[in-house]
mmCIF file of C-alpha atoms in Angstrom:
data_model
loop_
_atom_site.group_PDB
_atom_site.id
_atom_site.type_symbol
_atom_site.label_atom_id
_atom_site.label_comp_id
_atom_site.label_asym_id
_atom_site.label_seq_id
_atom_site.Cartn_x
_atom_site.Cartn_y
_atom_site.Cartn_z
ATOM 1 C CA MET S 1 69.865 120.397 61.896
ATOM 2 C CA LEU S 2 69.001 117.082 62.215
ATOM 3 C CA HIS S 3 71.545 114.942 60.534
ATOM 4 C CA ASP S 4 73.974 116.564 63.176
ATOM 5 C CA HIS S 5 71.641 115.826 65.602
ATOM 6 C CA ARG S 6 71.793 112.310 64.838
ATOM 7 C CA ALA S 7 75.673 112.204 64.180
ATOM 8 C CA GLU S 8 76.173 113.154 67.610
ATOM 9 C CA ILE S 9 74.078 109.989 68.860
ATOM 10 C CA PHE S 10 75.999 107.350 66.819
ATOM 11 C CA ALA S 11 79.131 108.776 67.838
ATOM 12 C CA GLY S 12 77.998 108.616 71.430
ATOM 13 C CA LEU S 13 77.525 104.929 70.588
ATOM 14 C CA ARG S 14 80.274 104.169 69.029
ATOM 15 C CA PRO S 15 83.353 102.953 71.793
ATOM 16 C CA LEU S 16 86.506 105.440 72.286
ATOM 17 C CA SER S 17 84.667 108.291 69.927
ATOM 18 C CA SER S 18 87.001 111.036 70.902
ATOM 19 C CA LEU S 19 89.994 109.240 70.208
ATOM 20 C CA SER S 20 91.707 109.915 66.814
ATOM 21 C CA HIS S 21 92.205 105.834 66.377
ATOM 22 C CA PRO S 22 91.294 102.711 68.618
ATOM 23 C CA ARG S 23 95.671 102.406 70.687
ATOM 24 C CA GLU S 24 95.409 106.028 71.450
ATOM 25 C CA MET S 25 93.645 104.500 74.587
ATOM 26 C CA ILE S 26 97.014 102.293 75.340
ATOM 27 C CA ARG S 27 99.144 105.809 74.382
ATOM 28 C CA GLN S 28 97.126 107.466 77.080
ATOM 29 C CA PHE S 29 97.034 105.103 79.755
ATOM 30 C CA THR S 30 98.350 106.220 83.017
ATOM 31 C CA PRO S 31 98.158 104.882 86.561
ATOM 32 C CA ASN S 32 94.576 106.968 87.768
ATOM 33 C CA TRP S 33 92.691 104.601 86.863
ATOM 34 C CA PHE S 34 93.844 101.985 89.075
ATOM 35 C CA ALA S 35 92.084 104.871 91.701
ATOM 36 C CA ALA S 36 88.796 102.938 90.597
ATOM 37 C CA THR S 37 90.512 99.487 91.661
ATOM 38 C CA MET S 38 90.959 101.093 95.705
ATOM 39 C CA GLY S 39 87.243 102.763 95.108
ATOM 40 C CA THR S 40 85.585 99.678 94.105
ATOM 41 C CA GLY S 41 87.806 97.763 96.266
ATOM 42 C CA ILE S 42 87.195 99.835 99.363
ATOM 43 C CA LEU S 43 83.504 99.536 98.804
ATOM 44 C CA ALA S 44 83.348 96.123 98.656
ATOM 45 C CA LEU S 45 85.142 95.678 102.099
ATOM 46 C CA MET S 46 83.431 97.774 103.793
ATOM 47 C CA LEU S 47 79.847 96.221 102.542
ATOM 48 C CA ALA S 48 81.218 93.412 104.266
ATOM 49 C CA GLN S 49 82.455 94.624 107.755
ATOM 50 C CA PHE S 50 78.439 96.844 107.502
ATOM 51 C CA PRO S 51 78.000 97.118 111.335
ATOM 52 C CA PHE S 52 74.313 95.870 110.837
ATOM 53 C CA ALA S 53 72.872 92.475 109.048
ATOM 54 C CA VAL S 54 71.239 93.850 105.760
ATOM 55 C CA PRO S 55 70.013 90.398 103.190
ATOM 56 C CA GLY S 56 72.738 90.526 100.425
ATOM 57 C CA LEU S 57 74.557 93.239 101.504
ATOM 58 C CA ARG S 58 78.019 90.811 101.644
ATOM 59 C CA GLY S 59 77.019 89.359 97.952
ATOM 60 C CA ILE S 60 76.887 92.703 96.983
ATOM 61 C CA GLY S 61 80.114 93.608 97.755
ATOM 62 C CA GLN S 62 81.648 90.231 96.780
ATOM 63 C CA GLY S 63 80.540 91.437 93.743
ATOM 64 C CA LEU S 64 82.556 94.346 93.549
ATOM 65 C CA TRP S 65 85.619 92.452 94.551
ATOM 66 C CA LEU S 66 85.654 90.227 91.708
ATOM 67 C CA LEU S 67 85.051 93.480 89.499
ATOM 68 C CA ASP S 68 87.609 95.040 91.708
ATOM 69 C CA ILE S 69 89.981 92.116 90.478
ATOM 70 C CA VAL S 70 88.979 91.601 86.523
ATOM 71 C CA LEU S 71 89.402 96.271 86.919
ATOM 72 C CA PHE S 72 93.489 95.272 88.381
ATOM 73 C CA ILE S 73 93.933 92.694 86.104
ATOM 74 C CA VAL S 74 92.690 95.382 82.812
ATOM 75 C CA PHE S 75 94.881 97.937 83.525
ATOM 76 C CA SER S 76 97.440 95.765 84.251
ATOM 77 C CA GLY S 77 97.216 94.809 80.916
ATOM 78 C CA LEU S 78 96.558 98.268 79.427
ATOM 79 C CA TYR S 79 99.969 100.141 81.508
ATOM 80 C CA ALA S 80 101.785 97.199 80.428
ATOM 81 C CA ALA S 81 101.110 97.300 77.062
ATOM 82 C CA ARG S 82 101.863 101.189 76.867
ATOM 83 C CA TRP S 83 105.234 100.480 78.301
ATOM 84 C CA ILE S 84 105.656 98.212 75.737
ATOM 85 C CA MET S 85 104.404 99.890 72.460
ATOM 86 C CA PHE S 86 105.152 103.312 73.601
ATOM 87 C CA GLY S 87 107.823 102.886 76.000
ATOM 88 C CA SER S 88 109.976 106.771 75.188
ATOM 89 C CA GLU S 89 106.413 108.280 76.348
ATOM 90 C CA ALA S 90 105.669 106.193 79.085
ATOM 91 C CA ARG S 91 109.020 107.216 80.802
ATOM 92 C CA ARG S 92 107.845 111.229 80.903
ATOM 93 C CA ILE S 93 105.806 109.999 83.476
ATOM 94 C CA PHE S 94 108.762 109.746 86.138
ATOM 95 C CA GLY S 95 109.147 113.670 85.392
ATOM 96 C CA HIS S 96 105.531 114.600 85.365
ATOM 97 C CA SER S 97 104.780 116.788 88.924
ATOM 98 C CA ILE S 98 101.369 115.377 89.251
ATOM 99 C CA VAL S 99 100.614 111.820 87.531
ATOM 100 C CA SER S 100 103.707 110.254 88.832
ATOM 101 C CA MET S 101 102.254 110.594 92.125
ATOM 102 C CA PHE S 102 99.247 108.124 90.785
ATOM 103 C CA ILE S 103 101.901 105.421 90.658
ATOM 104 C CA GLY S 104 101.107 104.789 94.404
ATOM 105 C CA THR S 105 97.444 104.112 93.386
ATOM 106 C CA ILE S 106 98.935 100.273 91.971
ATOM 107 C CA PRO S 107 99.936 98.710 94.970
ATOM 108 C CA MET S 108 96.650 100.307 96.698
ATOM 109 C CA GLY S 109 94.726 98.847 94.627
ATOM 110 C CA LEU S 110 96.520 95.245 95.187
ATOM 111 C CA ALA S 111 95.415 95.995 98.594
ATOM 112 C CA THR S 112 92.337 96.115 98.159
ATOM 113 C CA ILE S 113 92.327 92.761 96.373
ATOM 114 C CA ILE S 114 94.198 91.013 99.030
ATOM 115 C CA ASN S 115 92.092 91.994 101.526
ATOM 116 C CA GLY S 116 89.297 90.716 100.182
ATOM 117 C CA LEU S 117 90.872 87.428 99.476
ATOM 118 C CA LEU S 118 90.756 86.921 103.008
ATOM 119 C CA ALA S 119 87.143 88.609 103.185
ATOM 120 C CA PHE S 120 85.583 86.678 101.184
ATOM 121 C CA GLY S 121 87.982 84.214 99.656
ATOM 122 C CA LEU S 122 88.516 82.356 102.718
ATOM 123 C CA PRO S 123 84.678 82.083 103.262
ATOM 124 C CA LEU S 124 84.217 80.618 99.343
ATOM 125 C CA TRP S 125 87.452 78.535 98.057
ATOM 126 C CA GLY S 126 88.708 78.053 102.561
ATOM 127 C CA PRO S 127 92.541 78.257 103.321
ATOM 128 C CA GLY S 128 93.841 77.674 100.345
ATOM 129 C CA VAL S 129 93.913 81.029 99.126
ATOM 130 C CA VAL S 130 96.344 82.451 102.458
ATOM 131 C CA PRO S 131 99.547 81.642 100.485
ATOM 132 C CA VAL S 132 98.086 83.429 97.558
ATOM 133 C CA ALA S 133 97.591 86.251 99.688
ATOM 134 C CA GLU S 134 100.605 86.329 101.197
ATOM 135 C CA ALA S 135 102.972 86.001 98.344
ATOM 136 C CA LEU S 136 100.478 89.029 96.601
ATOM 137 C CA TRP S 137 100.988 90.833 99.801
ATOM 138 C CA TRP S 138 104.841 90.665 99.189
ATOM 139 C CA LEU S 139 104.658 91.590 96.424
ATOM 140 C CA ASP S 140 102.184 94.362 97.883
ATOM 141 C CA ILE S 141 105.008 95.544 100.151
ATOM 142 C CA ALA S 142 107.980 95.428 97.326
ATOM 143 C CA LEU S 143 105.981 98.313 95.096
ATOM 144 C CA ALA S 144 104.762 100.091 98.253
ATOM 145 C CA VAL S 145 108.089 100.639 99.677
ATOM 146 C CA VAL S 146 109.423 101.236 96.348
ATOM 147 C CA ILE S 147 107.449 103.470 95.074
ATOM 148 C CA GLY S 148 107.540 105.421 98.608
ATOM 149 C CA VAL S 149 111.176 106.494 98.450
ATOM 150 C CA GLY S 150 110.961 106.246 94.236
ATOM 151 C CA ILE S 151 109.132 109.268 93.563
ATOM 152 C CA PRO S 152 109.710 111.574 96.839
ATOM 153 C CA TYR S 153 113.717 110.921 95.447
ATOM 154 C CA LEU S 154 112.684 112.173 91.816
ATOM 155 C CA MET S 155 110.198 115.095 93.568
ATOM 156 C CA PHE S 156 113.985 116.429 94.601
ATOM 157 C CA THR S 157 116.179 115.393 92.262
ATOM 158 C CA ARG S 158 114.244 115.673 88.538
ATOM 159 C CA GLN S 159 110.503 117.085 88.855
ATOM 160 C CA ASP S 160 109.522 121.185 89.375
ATOM 161 C CA HIS S 161 107.487 121.446 92.526
ATOM 162 C CA SER S 162 106.626 124.781 94.253
ATOM 163 C CA VAL S 163 104.533 124.952 97.444
ATOM 164 C CA ASP S 164 101.757 127.233 95.448
ATOM 165 C CA GLN S 165 101.214 124.236 93.169
ATOM 166 C CA MET S 166 101.149 121.865 96.205
ATOM 167 C CA THR S 167 98.285 119.426 96.231
ATOM 168 C CA ALA S 168 97.415 116.196 98.438
ATOM 169 C CA VAL S 169 98.358 113.951 95.657
ATOM 170 C CA TRP S 170 101.595 114.597 97.426
ATOM 171 C CA LEU S 171 100.370 111.653 99.794
ATOM 172 C CA LEU S 172 99.778 108.986 97.182
ATOM 173 C CA PRO S 173 103.328 107.823 96.645
ATOM 174 C CA VAL S 174 103.861 107.455 100.515
ATOM 175 C CA VAL S 175 100.570 105.985 101.594
ATOM 176 C CA ALA S 176 101.089 102.799 100.086
ATOM 177 C CA ALA S 177 103.160 101.434 102.378
ATOM 178 C CA GLU S 178 100.605 102.039 105.301
ATOM 179 C CA VAL S 179 97.363 100.144 103.425
ATOM 180 C CA ALA S 180 100.093 97.573 102.969
ATOM 181 C CA ALA S 181 100.295 97.726 106.903
ATOM 182 C CA VAL S 182 96.595 97.128 107.610
ATOM 183 C CA THR S 183 96.529 93.820 105.261
ATOM 184 C CA GLY S 184 99.203 92.366 106.906
ATOM 185 C CA GLY S 185 98.149 92.977 110.055
ATOM 186 C CA LEU S 186 94.346 91.123 108.871
ATOM 187 C CA LEU S 187 96.784 88.279 107.084
ATOM 188 C CA ALA S 188 99.379 87.672 110.003
ATOM 189 C CA PRO S 189 96.658 85.478 112.492
ATOM 190 C CA HIS S 190 96.070 83.218 109.266
ATOM 191 C CA LEU S 191 100.097 82.189 108.621
ATOM 192 C CA ALA S 192 101.872 79.662 109.975
ATOM 193 C CA ALA S 193 103.037 80.192 113.574
ATOM 194 C CA ALA S 194 106.442 80.926 112.329
ATOM 195 C CA ASP S 195 105.304 83.726 109.846
ATOM 196 C CA ARG S 196 103.192 85.394 111.697
ATOM 197 C CA PHE S 197 105.348 87.481 114.299
ATOM 198 C CA PRO S 198 107.754 88.454 111.401
ATOM 199 C CA THR S 199 104.380 89.783 109.669
ATOM 200 C CA LEU S 200 103.319 91.590 112.064
ATOM 201 C CA VAL S 201 106.667 93.287 112.581
ATOM 202 C CA ALA S 202 107.209 94.114 108.830
ATOM 203 C CA SER S 203 103.557 95.783 109.623
ATOM 204 C CA TYR S 204 104.381 98.016 112.086
ATOM 205 C CA VAL S 205 107.657 98.881 110.007
ATOM 206 C CA LEU S 206 105.600 99.834 107.352
ATOM 207 C CA TRP S 207 102.983 101.725 109.049
ATOM 208 C CA GLY S 208 106.087 103.799 110.344
ATOM 209 C CA TYR S 209 107.469 103.946 106.885
ATOM 210 C CA SER S 210 104.555 106.009 105.874
ATOM 211 C CA VAL S 211 102.250 107.439 108.053
ATOM 212 C CA PRO S 212 104.608 110.259 109.693
ATOM 213 C CA LEU S 213 105.881 111.235 106.179
ATOM 214 C CA ALA S 214 102.358 111.314 105.237
ATOM 215 C CA PHE S 215 101.481 114.121 108.222
ATOM 216 C CA GLY S 216 104.413 115.964 107.294
ATOM 217 C CA ILE S 217 102.991 116.217 104.007
ATOM 218 C CA LEU S 218 99.707 117.597 105.712
ATOM 219 C CA ALA S 219 101.225 119.831 107.746
ATOM 220 C CA ILE S 220 102.833 121.509 104.364
ATOM 221 C CA LEU S 221 99.265 121.090 102.912
ATOM 222 C CA ILE S 222 97.995 123.454 105.860
ATOM 223 C CA LEU S 223 100.318 125.449 105.598
ATOM 224 C CA ARG S 224 100.126 125.857 101.397
ATOM 225 C CA MET S 225 95.917 126.422 101.316
ATOM 226 C CA ALA S 226 96.642 129.173 104.310
ATOM 227 C CA LEU S 227 98.821 130.846 101.981
ATOM 228 C CA TYR S 228 97.529 130.442 98.387
ATOM 229 C CA LYS S 229 94.052 129.078 98.950
ATOM 230 C CA LEU S 230 92.362 126.000 97.893
ATOM 231 C CA PRO S 231 93.417 124.725 94.535
ATOM 232 C CA PRO S 232 91.745 124.936 90.762
ATOM 233 C CA SER S 233 88.785 123.146 90.611
ATOM 234 C CA SER S 234 89.984 120.362 88.556
ATOM 235 C CA MET S 235 92.370 119.310 91.704
ATOM 236 C CA ALA S 236 88.956 119.764 94.031
ATOM 237 C CA SER S 237 88.576 116.437 94.979
ATOM 238 C CA SER S 238 92.141 116.173 96.284
ATOM 239 C CA SER S 239 91.121 117.811 99.729
ATOM 240 C CA TRP S 240 89.841 114.401 100.857
ATOM 241 C CA LEU S 241 92.920 113.027 100.145
ATOM 242 C CA ALA S 242 94.194 113.970 103.277
ATOM 243 C CA LEU S 243 91.666 111.965 105.098
ATOM 244 C CA GLY S 244 93.359 108.431 103.274
ATOM 245 C CA PRO S 245 96.765 108.770 105.475
ATOM 246 C CA ILE S 246 94.477 109.183 108.701
ATOM 247 C CA GLY S 247 91.791 106.817 108.136
ATOM 248 C CA THR S 248 94.419 104.207 107.470
ATOM 249 C CA GLY S 249 96.638 104.935 109.572
ATOM 250 C CA ALA S 250 93.828 104.820 112.891
ATOM 251 C CA LEU S 251 92.639 101.807 110.612
ATOM 252 C CA GLY S 252 95.959 100.090 110.886
ATOM 253 C CA MET S 253 96.651 100.785 114.693
ATOM 254 C CA VAL S 254 93.192 99.107 115.398
ATOM 255 C CA VAL S 255 94.023 96.449 113.074
ATOM 256 C CA LEU S 256 97.246 95.913 114.509
ATOM 257 C CA GLY S 257 96.541 96.072 118.425
ATOM 258 C CA LYS S 258 94.009 93.459 117.779
ATOM 259 C CA ALA S 259 96.141 90.889 116.427
ATOM 260 C CA ALA S 260 99.595 91.527 118.362
ATOM 261 C CA PRO S 261 98.508 89.801 122.002
ATOM 262 C CA ALA S 262 98.157 86.950 120.397
ATOM 263 C CA ILE S 263 101.408 86.756 118.247
ATOM 264 C CA LEU S 264 103.563 89.026 120.485
ATOM 265 C CA GLY S 265 102.873 86.444 123.361
ATOM 266 C CA ALA S 266 103.869 83.845 121.500
ATOM 267 C CA ALA S 267 106.646 85.082 120.343
ATOM 268 C CA GLY S 268 107.604 85.914 124.199
ATOM 269 C CA PHE S 269 106.603 90.002 124.354
ATOM 270 C CA ALA S 270 103.324 89.468 126.077
ATOM 271 C CA GLU S 271 103.230 92.705 127.789
ATOM 272 C CA ALA S 272 104.030 94.661 124.122
ATOM 273 C CA GLY S 273 101.289 93.029 122.809
ATOM 274 C CA HIS S 274 99.304 94.200 125.769
ATOM 275 C CA VAL S 275 100.727 97.767 125.336
ATOM 276 C CA ALA S 276 100.076 97.447 121.334
ATOM 277 C CA ALA S 277 96.941 96.705 121.578
ATOM 278 C CA SER S 278 95.875 99.144 124.333
ATOM 279 C CA GLY S 279 98.025 101.948 122.656
ATOM 280 C CA GLY S 280 97.442 101.473 119.785
ATOM 281 C CA LEU S 281 93.499 102.163 120.771
ATOM 282 C CA ILE S 282 94.048 105.108 122.014
ATOM 283 C CA VAL S 283 96.550 106.280 118.894
ATOM 284 C CA ALA S 284 93.552 105.105 116.562
ATOM 285 C CA THR S 285 90.728 107.192 118.223
ATOM 286 C CA VAL S 286 92.939 110.374 118.613
ATOM 287 C CA LEU S 287 93.777 109.817 114.779
ATOM 288 C CA TRP S 288 89.958 109.454 114.100
ATOM 289 C CA GLY S 289 89.231 113.117 115.752
ATOM 290 C CA PHE S 290 91.653 114.618 113.345
ATOM 291 C CA GLY S 291 90.085 112.763 110.634
ATOM 292 C CA LEU S 292 86.860 113.998 111.978
ATOM 293 C CA TRP S 293 88.129 117.577 111.577
ATOM 294 C CA TRP S 294 89.431 117.200 107.616
ATOM 295 C CA LEU S 295 85.941 115.360 107.298
ATOM 296 C CA LEU S 296 84.132 118.552 108.176
ATOM 297 C CA LEU S 297 86.667 120.459 106.322
ATOM 298 C CA GLY S 298 86.208 118.497 103.453
ATOM 299 C CA THR S 299 82.612 118.500 103.418
ATOM 300 C CA LEU S 300 82.733 122.541 103.303
ATOM 301 C CA ILE S 301 85.806 122.612 100.614
ATOM 302 C CA THR S 302 83.264 120.886 98.749
ATOM 303 C CA ALA S 303 80.251 122.622 98.608
ATOM 304 C CA ARG S 304 82.422 125.384 97.792
ATOM 305 C CA TYR S 305 83.930 124.174 94.771
ATOM 306 C CA ALA S 306 79.933 123.223 93.912
ATOM 307 C CA ARG S 307 78.919 126.125 93.627
ATOM 308 C CA SER S 308 81.288 126.999 90.658
ATOM 309 C CA GLY S 309 80.961 123.692 89.019
ATOM 310 C CA VAL S 310 83.573 120.552 89.414
ATOM 311 C CA PRO S 311 84.624 118.803 85.984
ATOM 312 C CA PHE S 312 84.068 115.607 86.281
ATOM 313 C CA ASN S 313 87.906 113.114 85.703
ATOM 314 C CA LEU S 314 89.540 110.061 87.232
ATOM 315 C CA GLY S 315 90.748 112.319 90.185
ATOM 316 C CA TRP S 316 86.671 112.190 91.714
ATOM 317 C CA TRP S 317 87.778 108.557 92.338
ATOM 318 C CA GLY S 318 89.621 110.728 95.290
ATOM 319 C CA TYR S 319 86.560 111.122 97.173
ATOM 320 C CA ILE S 320 85.822 107.465 97.568
ATOM 321 C CA PHE S 321 89.398 105.520 99.023
ATOM 322 C CA PRO S 322 89.992 108.192 101.669
ATOM 323 C CA LEU S 323 86.138 108.562 102.800
ATOM 324 C CA GLY S 324 86.110 104.580 103.285
ATOM 325 C CA VAL S 325 89.491 103.768 105.040
ATOM 326 C CA TYR S 326 88.038 106.290 107.211
ATOM 327 C CA ALA S 327 84.534 104.563 107.310
ATOM 328 C CA LEU S 328 86.432 101.366 107.924
ATOM 329 C CA ALA S 329 88.510 102.713 110.723
ATOM 330 C CA THR S 330 84.856 104.388 112.347
ATOM 331 C CA ILE S 331 83.139 100.490 111.650
ATOM 332 C CA ARG S 332 86.037 98.846 113.543
ATOM 333 C CA LEU S 333 86.484 101.695 116.583
ATOM 334 C CA GLY S 334 82.584 101.340 117.562
ATOM 335 C CA ALA S 335 83.026 97.477 117.275
ATOM 336 C CA THR S 336 86.479 97.414 119.541
ATOM 337 C CA LEU S 337 84.943 100.273 121.773
ATOM 338 C CA HIS S 338 81.006 99.097 121.862
ATOM 339 C CA LEU S 339 79.904 102.163 121.070
ATOM 340 C CA GLY S 340 76.515 102.331 118.791
ATOM 341 C CA GLY S 341 77.323 105.589 117.459
ATOM 342 C CA LEU S 342 80.434 104.757 116.060
ATOM 343 C CA SER S 343 78.779 102.243 114.136
ATOM 344 C CA ILE S 344 75.353 103.774 113.431
ATOM 345 C CA PHE S 345 78.144 106.859 112.212
ATOM 346 C CA GLY S 346 80.292 104.574 110.208
ATOM 347 C CA ALA S 347 76.615 102.812 108.684
ATOM 348 C CA LEU S 348 75.852 106.417 107.664
ATOM 349 C CA LEU S 349 79.571 106.827 105.675
ATOM 350 C CA THR S 350 79.088 103.938 103.924
ATOM 351 C CA VAL S 351 75.689 104.537 102.638
ATOM 352 C CA VAL S 352 77.672 107.948 101.444
ATOM 353 C CA VAL S 353 80.463 106.316 99.498
ATOM 354 C CA GLY S 354 78.231 103.668 97.838
ATOM 355 C CA LEU S 355 76.118 106.861 96.217
ATOM 356 C CA LEU S 356 79.183 108.707 95.747
ATOM 357 C CA TRP S 357 80.661 105.004 93.844
ATOM 358 C CA VAL S 358 77.417 104.380 92.276
ATOM 359 C CA LEU S 359 77.608 108.209 90.461
ATOM 360 C CA VAL S 360 81.920 108.103 89.878
ATOM 361 C CA ALA S 361 81.445 104.550 88.055
ATOM 362 C CA ALA S 362 78.520 105.926 85.884
ATOM 363 C CA ARG S 363 80.778 108.653 85.121
ATOM 364 C CA THR S 364 83.741 106.671 84.121
ATOM 365 C CA VAL S 365 82.450 104.155 82.275
ATOM 366 C CA ASP S 366 80.663 106.642 80.091
ATOM 367 C CA GLY S 367 83.511 108.907 79.635
ATOM 368 C CA GLY S 368 85.661 105.474 79.363
ATOM 369 C CA TRP S 369 83.519 104.581 76.720
ATOM 370 C CA LYS S 370 83.556 107.587 75.074
ATOM 371 C CA GLY S 371 87.691 107.771 75.459
ATOM 372 C CA HIS S 372 87.927 111.527 76.691
ATOM 373 C CA LEU S 373 88.929 110.015 80.144
ATOM 374 C CA PHE S 374 92.321 108.651 78.320
ATOM 375 C CA VAL S 375 94.589 111.591 77.907
ATOM 376 C CA SER S 376 98.150 111.665 79.679
ATOM 377 C CA PRO S 377 99.285 114.710 80.289
ATOM 378 C CA CYS S 378 103.100 113.302 80.616
ATOM 379 C CA ILE S 379 102.887 113.886 76.668
ATOM 380 C CA ALA S 380 100.190 116.482 75.775
ATOM 381 C CA LYS S 381 103.019 119.193 74.818
ATOM 382 C CA VAL S 382 104.566 117.282 72.712
ATOM 383 C CA ASP S 383 100.793 116.538 71.061
#
């Protein structure tokens, strides 16, 4: 028995011990891992915008942003290697009704890096980072637009779906454009004068490309849960994904509304700029209220799941990014409306997200080291 116990300990110390071969890490790599870059990046941005002065907090955020870049590069390399080494199996993702949705996490993870270039890169390296951010933003747009229409097309033509099996992961492909819209609103004021107006217009188009469709999915999701109740515990975190497009939609209206008066005014649309600012603030406040409903509902649902236990998987990162963007929207609204209560609430949400990140990151490192988080459902039946 002692020998068996020692064997278990040594197996835990050996990397990828649960995999038959180290190359299985590549063969089984899926886009779900990019959700970790989303969660890490959003926490970094939250710490940079924390509404109260806390020594060292920005430095921690900057460190998380640099970690975010490293993770994105590593994950991109692993996923590219899978396509090169196991292309026929990698293509099966397009027929899978769940894993294919996580392709949308790739542009959303990239967006957090671009936002970090503006929040951290500008103070560190100066305005030379702006052209880099702009180039990456256009790449992000291309990915978001293609994924936002490509995955729904596959849903309609190739994949098997039913309302009783639906979860909030349907949102992931379409929300990427909405996240890119927020990035565009942050980027536009830093660009050359000639580029600001088209960037702002493109950002509003991206918001419209995503938000109405996301709300249509939310309506179906509410019907699905009323008729068929909650998803299985393995999909428990998906209950929080609905908060993502709501929080991002509100954040986008605040960010774009702040940039609109100066940019639209310079282009000869001063009145439209004032409407965009005031109207965006109203829309953001209304969306924030809708998000509060989802926040409370998600808390109740999570408490229900917790009673029976929730198995850990990469889906746990779904707790972090949606709550993070809602917290950022809360902080931005608090600053814009000069409401201290919102600022305090945003700070509390930031603390919650930080604690969640520590928990999920630790479990992810453990599962990644042992290898049991490298699972591709697309090829599970074949294996």
